[in-house]
Coordinates of C-alpha atoms in Angstrom, one line a residue:
X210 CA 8.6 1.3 -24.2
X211 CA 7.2 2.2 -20.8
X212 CA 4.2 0.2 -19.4
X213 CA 1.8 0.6 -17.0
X214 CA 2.0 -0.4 -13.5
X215 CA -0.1 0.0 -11.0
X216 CA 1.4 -0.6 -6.7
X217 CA -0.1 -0.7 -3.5
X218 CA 1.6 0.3 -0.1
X219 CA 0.4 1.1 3.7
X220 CA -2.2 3.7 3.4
X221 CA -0.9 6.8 5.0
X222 CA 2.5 6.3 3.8
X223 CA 1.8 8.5 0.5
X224 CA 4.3 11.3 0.7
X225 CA 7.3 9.3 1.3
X226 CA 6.3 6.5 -1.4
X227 CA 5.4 9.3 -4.0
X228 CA 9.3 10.8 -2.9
X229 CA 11.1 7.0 -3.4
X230 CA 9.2 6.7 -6.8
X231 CA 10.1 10.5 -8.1
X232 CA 13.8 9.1 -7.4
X233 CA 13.7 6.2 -8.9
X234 CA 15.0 5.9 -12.5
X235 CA 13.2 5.0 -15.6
X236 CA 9.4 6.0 -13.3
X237 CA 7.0 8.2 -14.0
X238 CA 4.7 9.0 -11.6
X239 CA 1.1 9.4 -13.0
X240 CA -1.8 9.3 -10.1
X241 CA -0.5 8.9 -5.8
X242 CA -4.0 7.0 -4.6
X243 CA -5.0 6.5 -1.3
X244 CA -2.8 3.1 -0.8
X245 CA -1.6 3.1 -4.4
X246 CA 0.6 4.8 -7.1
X247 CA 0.0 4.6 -11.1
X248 CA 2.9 5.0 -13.1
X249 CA 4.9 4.1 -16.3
X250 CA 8.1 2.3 -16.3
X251 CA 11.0 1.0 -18.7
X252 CA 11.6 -2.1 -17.0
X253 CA 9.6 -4.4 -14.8
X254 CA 9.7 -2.8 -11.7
X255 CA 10.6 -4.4 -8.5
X256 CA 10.4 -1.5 -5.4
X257 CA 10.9 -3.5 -2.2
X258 CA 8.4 -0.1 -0.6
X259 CA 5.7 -1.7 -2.8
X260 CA 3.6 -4.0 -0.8
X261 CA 1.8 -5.5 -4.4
X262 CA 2.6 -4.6 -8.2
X263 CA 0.4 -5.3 -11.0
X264 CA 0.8 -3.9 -14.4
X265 CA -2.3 -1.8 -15.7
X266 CA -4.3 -3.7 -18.4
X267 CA -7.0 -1.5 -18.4
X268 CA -8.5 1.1 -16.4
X269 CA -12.7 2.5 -16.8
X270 CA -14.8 4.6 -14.9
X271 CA -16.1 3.0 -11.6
X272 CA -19.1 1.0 -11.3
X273 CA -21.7 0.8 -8.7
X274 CA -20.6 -2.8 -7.6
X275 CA -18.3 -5.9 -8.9
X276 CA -21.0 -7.1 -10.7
X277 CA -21.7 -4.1 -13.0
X278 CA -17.6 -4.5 -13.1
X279 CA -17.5 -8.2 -14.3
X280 CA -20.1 -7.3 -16.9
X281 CA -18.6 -4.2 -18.2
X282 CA -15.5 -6.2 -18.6
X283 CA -16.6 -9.1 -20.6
X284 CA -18.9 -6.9 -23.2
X285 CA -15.5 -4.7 -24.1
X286 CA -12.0 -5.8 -25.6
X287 CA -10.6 -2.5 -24.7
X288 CA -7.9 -4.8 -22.2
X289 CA -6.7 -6.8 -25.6
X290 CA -3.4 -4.6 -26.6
X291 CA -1.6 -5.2 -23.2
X292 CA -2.0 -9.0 -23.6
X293 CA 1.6 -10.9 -25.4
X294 CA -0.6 -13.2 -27.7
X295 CA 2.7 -15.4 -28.2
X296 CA 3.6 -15.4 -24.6
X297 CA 0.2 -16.0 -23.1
X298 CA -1.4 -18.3 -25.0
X299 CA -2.0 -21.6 -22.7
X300 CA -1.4 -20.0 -19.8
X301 CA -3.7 -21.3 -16.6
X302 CA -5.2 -18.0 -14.7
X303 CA -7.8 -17.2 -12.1
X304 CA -9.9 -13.8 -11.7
X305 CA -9.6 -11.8 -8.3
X306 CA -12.5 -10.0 -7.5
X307 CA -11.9 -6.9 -5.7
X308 CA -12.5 -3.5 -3.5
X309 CA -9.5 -1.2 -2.8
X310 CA -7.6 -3.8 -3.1
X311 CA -9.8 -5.8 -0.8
X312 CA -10.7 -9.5 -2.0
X313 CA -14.1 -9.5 -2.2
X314 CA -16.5 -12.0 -3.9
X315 CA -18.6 -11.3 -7.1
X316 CA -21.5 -13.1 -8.6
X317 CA -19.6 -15.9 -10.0
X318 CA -21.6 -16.3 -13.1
X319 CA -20.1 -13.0 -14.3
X320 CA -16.8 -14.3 -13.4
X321 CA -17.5 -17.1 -15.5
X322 CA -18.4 -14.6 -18.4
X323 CA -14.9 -12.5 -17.9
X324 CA -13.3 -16.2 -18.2
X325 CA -14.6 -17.2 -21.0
X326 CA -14.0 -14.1 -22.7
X327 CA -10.5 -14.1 -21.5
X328 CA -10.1 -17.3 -22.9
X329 CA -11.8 -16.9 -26.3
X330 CA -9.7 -13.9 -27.1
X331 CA -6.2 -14.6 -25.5
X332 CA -5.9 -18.8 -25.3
X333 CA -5.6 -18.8 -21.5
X334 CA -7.0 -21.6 -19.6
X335 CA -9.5 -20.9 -16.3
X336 CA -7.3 -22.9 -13.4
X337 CA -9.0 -21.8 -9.9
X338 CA -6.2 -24.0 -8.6
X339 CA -2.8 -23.0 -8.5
X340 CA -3.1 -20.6 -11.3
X341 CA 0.0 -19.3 -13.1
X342 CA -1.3 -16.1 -13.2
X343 CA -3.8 -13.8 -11.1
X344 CA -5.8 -10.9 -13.3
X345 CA -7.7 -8.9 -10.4
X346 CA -10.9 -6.8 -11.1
X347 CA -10.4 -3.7 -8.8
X348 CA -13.2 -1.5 -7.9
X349 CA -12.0 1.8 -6.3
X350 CA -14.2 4.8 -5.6
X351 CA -11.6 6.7 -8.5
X352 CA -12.2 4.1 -11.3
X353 CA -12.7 0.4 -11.7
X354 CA -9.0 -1.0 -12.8
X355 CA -8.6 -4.8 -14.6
X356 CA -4.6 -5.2 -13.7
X357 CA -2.5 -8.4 -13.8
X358 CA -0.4 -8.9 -10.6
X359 CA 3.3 -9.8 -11.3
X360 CA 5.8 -11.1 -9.0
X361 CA 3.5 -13.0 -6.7
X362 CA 6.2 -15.4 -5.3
X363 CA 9.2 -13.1 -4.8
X364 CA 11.0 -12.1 -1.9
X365 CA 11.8 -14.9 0.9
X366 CA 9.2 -15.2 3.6
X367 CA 11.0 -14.4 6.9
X368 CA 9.7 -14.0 10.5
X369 CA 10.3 -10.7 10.9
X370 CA 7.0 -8.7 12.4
X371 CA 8.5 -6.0 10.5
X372 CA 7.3 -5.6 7.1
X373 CA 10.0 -5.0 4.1
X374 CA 7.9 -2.5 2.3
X375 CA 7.2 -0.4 5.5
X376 CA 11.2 -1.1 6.4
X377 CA 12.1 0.7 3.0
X378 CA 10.1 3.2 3.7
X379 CA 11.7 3.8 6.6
X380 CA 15.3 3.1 5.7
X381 CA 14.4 6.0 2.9
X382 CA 13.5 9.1 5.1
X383 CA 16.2 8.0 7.2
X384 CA 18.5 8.8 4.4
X385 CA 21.2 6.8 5.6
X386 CA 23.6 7.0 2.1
X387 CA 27.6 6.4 3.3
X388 CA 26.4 7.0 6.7
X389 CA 26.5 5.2 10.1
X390 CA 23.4 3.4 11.2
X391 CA 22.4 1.5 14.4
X392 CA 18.7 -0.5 15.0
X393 CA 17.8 -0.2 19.0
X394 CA 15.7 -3.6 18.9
X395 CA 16.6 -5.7 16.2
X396 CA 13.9 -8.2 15.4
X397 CA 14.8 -9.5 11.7
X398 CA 16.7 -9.1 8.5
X399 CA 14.4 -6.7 6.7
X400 CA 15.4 -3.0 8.1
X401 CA 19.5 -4.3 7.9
X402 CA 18.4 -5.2 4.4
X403 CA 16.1 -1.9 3.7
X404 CA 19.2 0.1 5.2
X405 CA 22.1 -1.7 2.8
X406 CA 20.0 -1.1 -0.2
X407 CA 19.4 3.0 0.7
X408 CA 23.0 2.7 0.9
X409 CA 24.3 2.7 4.7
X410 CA 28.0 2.5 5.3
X411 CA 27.6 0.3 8.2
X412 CA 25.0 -0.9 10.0
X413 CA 24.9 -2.0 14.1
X414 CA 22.2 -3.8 16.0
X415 CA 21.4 -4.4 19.7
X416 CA 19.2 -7.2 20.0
X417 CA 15.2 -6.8 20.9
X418 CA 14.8 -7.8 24.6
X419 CA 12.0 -10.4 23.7
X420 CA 14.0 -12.6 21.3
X421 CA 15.5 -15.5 23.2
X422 CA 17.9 -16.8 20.6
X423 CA 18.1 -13.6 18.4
X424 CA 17.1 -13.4 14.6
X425 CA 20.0 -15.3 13.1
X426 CA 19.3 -14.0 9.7
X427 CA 19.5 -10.6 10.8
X428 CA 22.8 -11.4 12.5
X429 CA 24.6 -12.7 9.4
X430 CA 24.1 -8.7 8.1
X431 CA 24.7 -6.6 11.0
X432 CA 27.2 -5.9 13.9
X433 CA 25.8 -7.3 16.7
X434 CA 26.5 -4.9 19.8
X435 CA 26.5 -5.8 23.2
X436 CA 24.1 -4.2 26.1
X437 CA 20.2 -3.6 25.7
X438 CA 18.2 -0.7 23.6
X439 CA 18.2 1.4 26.3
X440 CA 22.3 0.8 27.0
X441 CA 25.0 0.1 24.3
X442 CA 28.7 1.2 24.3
X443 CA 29.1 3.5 21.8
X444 CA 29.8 7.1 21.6
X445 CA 28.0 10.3 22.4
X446 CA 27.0 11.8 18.6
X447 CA 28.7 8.9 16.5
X448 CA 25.2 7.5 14.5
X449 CA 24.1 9.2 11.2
X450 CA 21.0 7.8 11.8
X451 CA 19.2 5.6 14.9
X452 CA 16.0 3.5 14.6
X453 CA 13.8 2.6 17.1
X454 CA 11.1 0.2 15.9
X455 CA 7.9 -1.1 17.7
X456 CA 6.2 -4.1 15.8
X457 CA 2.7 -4.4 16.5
X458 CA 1.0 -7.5 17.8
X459 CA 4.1 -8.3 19.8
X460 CA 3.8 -11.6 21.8
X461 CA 6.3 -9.4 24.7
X462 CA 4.9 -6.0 26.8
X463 CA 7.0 -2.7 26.6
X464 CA 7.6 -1.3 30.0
X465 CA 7.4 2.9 30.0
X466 CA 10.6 3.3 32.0
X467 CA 12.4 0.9 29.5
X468 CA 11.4 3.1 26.3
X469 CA 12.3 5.9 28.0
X470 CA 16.0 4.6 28.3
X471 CA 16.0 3.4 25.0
X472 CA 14.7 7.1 23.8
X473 CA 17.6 8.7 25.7
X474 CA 20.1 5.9 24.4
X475 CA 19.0 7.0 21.0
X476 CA 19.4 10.6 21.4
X477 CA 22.2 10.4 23.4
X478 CA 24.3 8.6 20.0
X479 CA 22.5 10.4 17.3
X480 CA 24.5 13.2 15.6
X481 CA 23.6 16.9 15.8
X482 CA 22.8 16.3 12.1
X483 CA 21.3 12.9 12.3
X484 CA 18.1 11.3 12.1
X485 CA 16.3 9.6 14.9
X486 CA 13.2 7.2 12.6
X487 CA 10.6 5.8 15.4
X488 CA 8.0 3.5 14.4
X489 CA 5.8 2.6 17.3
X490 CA 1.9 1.0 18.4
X491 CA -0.4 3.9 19.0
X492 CA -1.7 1.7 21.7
X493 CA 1.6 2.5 23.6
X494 CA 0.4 6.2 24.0
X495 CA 2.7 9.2 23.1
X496 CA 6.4 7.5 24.0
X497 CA 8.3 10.4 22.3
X498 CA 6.2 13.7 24.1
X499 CA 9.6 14.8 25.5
X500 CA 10.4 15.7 22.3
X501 CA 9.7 19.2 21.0
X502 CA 7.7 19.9 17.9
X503 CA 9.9 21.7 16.1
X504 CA 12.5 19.0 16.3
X505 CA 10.1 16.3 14.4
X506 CA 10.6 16.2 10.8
X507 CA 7.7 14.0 10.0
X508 CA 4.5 12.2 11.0
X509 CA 2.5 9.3 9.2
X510 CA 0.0 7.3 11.0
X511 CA -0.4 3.8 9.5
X512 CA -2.6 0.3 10.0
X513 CA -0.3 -2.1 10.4
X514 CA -1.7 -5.9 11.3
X515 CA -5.2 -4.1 12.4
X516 CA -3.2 -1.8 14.9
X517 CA -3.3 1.4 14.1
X518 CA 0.6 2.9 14.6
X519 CA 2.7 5.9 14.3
X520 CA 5.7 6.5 11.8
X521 CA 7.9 9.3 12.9
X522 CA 11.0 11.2 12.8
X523 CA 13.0 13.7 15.2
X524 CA 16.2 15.8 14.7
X525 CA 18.5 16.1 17.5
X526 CA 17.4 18.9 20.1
X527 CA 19.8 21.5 21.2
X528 CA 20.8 19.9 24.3
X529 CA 20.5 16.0 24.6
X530 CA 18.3 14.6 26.8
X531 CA 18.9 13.8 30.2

């Protein structure tokens, strides 16, 4: 039987998530929010694009506040028939107070009301302290949702500035299946990962200038080239696919004449029929304005970190750049 789940991802990034889940098998794709996606599943999903996942135990129309949301909550029992009674029962939980998403406190007498409730009905226990489980009251402008997050310790922590879910994103409209890939500024294992799981033949690296002793994760699942971003030996119109990645709130500067060598590198190794993905600071102006129009095949602007950034991706022009 299909549940309901309920995901959040980098606002802005709407299109291409809505694509990945349309793809994926067993989804259906009910509601594509600002930031989030409802849909139904026949299995617990587990999309590395997804930044959270919770599974829907109710969803009412919005409230004027959290308040008004805690207290609509407690009076109703409407959020009963998604709980396992067998499974459940003992189970130490906290409440998560919420706006888009946002943490944000409510009155915590009403809190107190929802947890008692919760309790009476379902045999949970109220543990504010490491809690086994995290039940987040969600007021959006759309509707006010009551979800339970799932899978809040997977995936491995890694130092990376590059985020997995915005790497799969990435790795997706790259379309990389059986083809050859190379990463001009390797800075950690998620975008070698992100490429081997869209299905990449191979997958090459040239180390980011700023890392003094590289990103041995990342190492372990790429070829490690020789040279810099903006010079590696290999040859003209080989790549199926070249990324170019600019993490935001680097502790390193990007000189102009530097990304302009690493933008002709790019297009110089890029198939006719490849894909050149760019994902850049909008702080560093307009790197890619040599490129044509025409020749960009997509455009998402994105918050990463605070820093507002630029997700973007070119075909190969008619004549490469000089």
């Amino acid at each position: 039987m299909k549940k309901e789940y309920y995901s959040t991802f980098l606002q802005g990034l709407e299109e291409p998530v809505s694509g990945i889940l349309h793809k994926t098998g067993g989804i259906s794709v009910m509601r594509v929010l600002k930031g989030a996606v409802i849909y139904r599943s026949v299995h617990e999903p587990h999309l590395s694009c997804m930044q959270r996942t919770y599974q829907v135990l109710c969803e009412m129309r919005p409230e004027k506040n959290l308040n008004a949301a805690l207290r609509r909550l407690s009076a109703t029992d409407s959020w009963l028939d998604r709980f396992d009674f067998e499974s459940v029962a003992g189970m130490r939980f906290r409440i998560v107070t919420a706006v888009d998403g946002q943490p944000s406190a409510g009155d915590m007498r009403y809190v107190a009301m929802l947890e008692k409730s919760i309790c009476e009905q379902t045999g949970m226990l109220v543990a504010r302290e490491r809690p086994q489980v995290e039940l987040w009251v969600n007021l959006r402008q759309e509707a006010l949702y009551f979800l339970w997050r799932m899978n809040k310790k997977d995936g491995q922590k890694n130092e990376d500035p590059l985020r997995r879910d915005l790497c799969e994103t990435m790795a997706a409209l790259a379309k990389p299946q059986g083809g050859q890939t190379v990463i001009l500024g390797l800075t950690g294992p998620n975008l070698p990962e992100a490429l081997r799981s869209q299905g990449a033949a191979s997958v090459q690296a040239v180390m980011a200038g700023h890392l003094k002793n590289g990103a041995a994760q990342a190492r372990s699942m790429v070829r490690i080239l020789s040279g810099t971003p903006g010079y590696i030996e290999l040859n003209t119109g080989t790549m199926d696919a070249v990324f170019v990645a600019l993490a935001p709130k680097g502790s390193f500067s990007i000189q102009e004449e530097a990304l302009r060598g690493t933008l002709r590198e790019a297009m110089r190794i890029v198939k006719r029929d490849g894909r050149l993905v760019v994902f850049y600071p909008r702080s560093l102006g307009q790197p890619f304005r040599r490129l044509n129009e025409q020749e960009r095949l997509f455009s998402y602007q994105v918050t990463v970190s605070g820093e507002e950034c630029r997700l973007e991706g070119f075909c190969i022009p008619e004549e490469p750049l000089s």
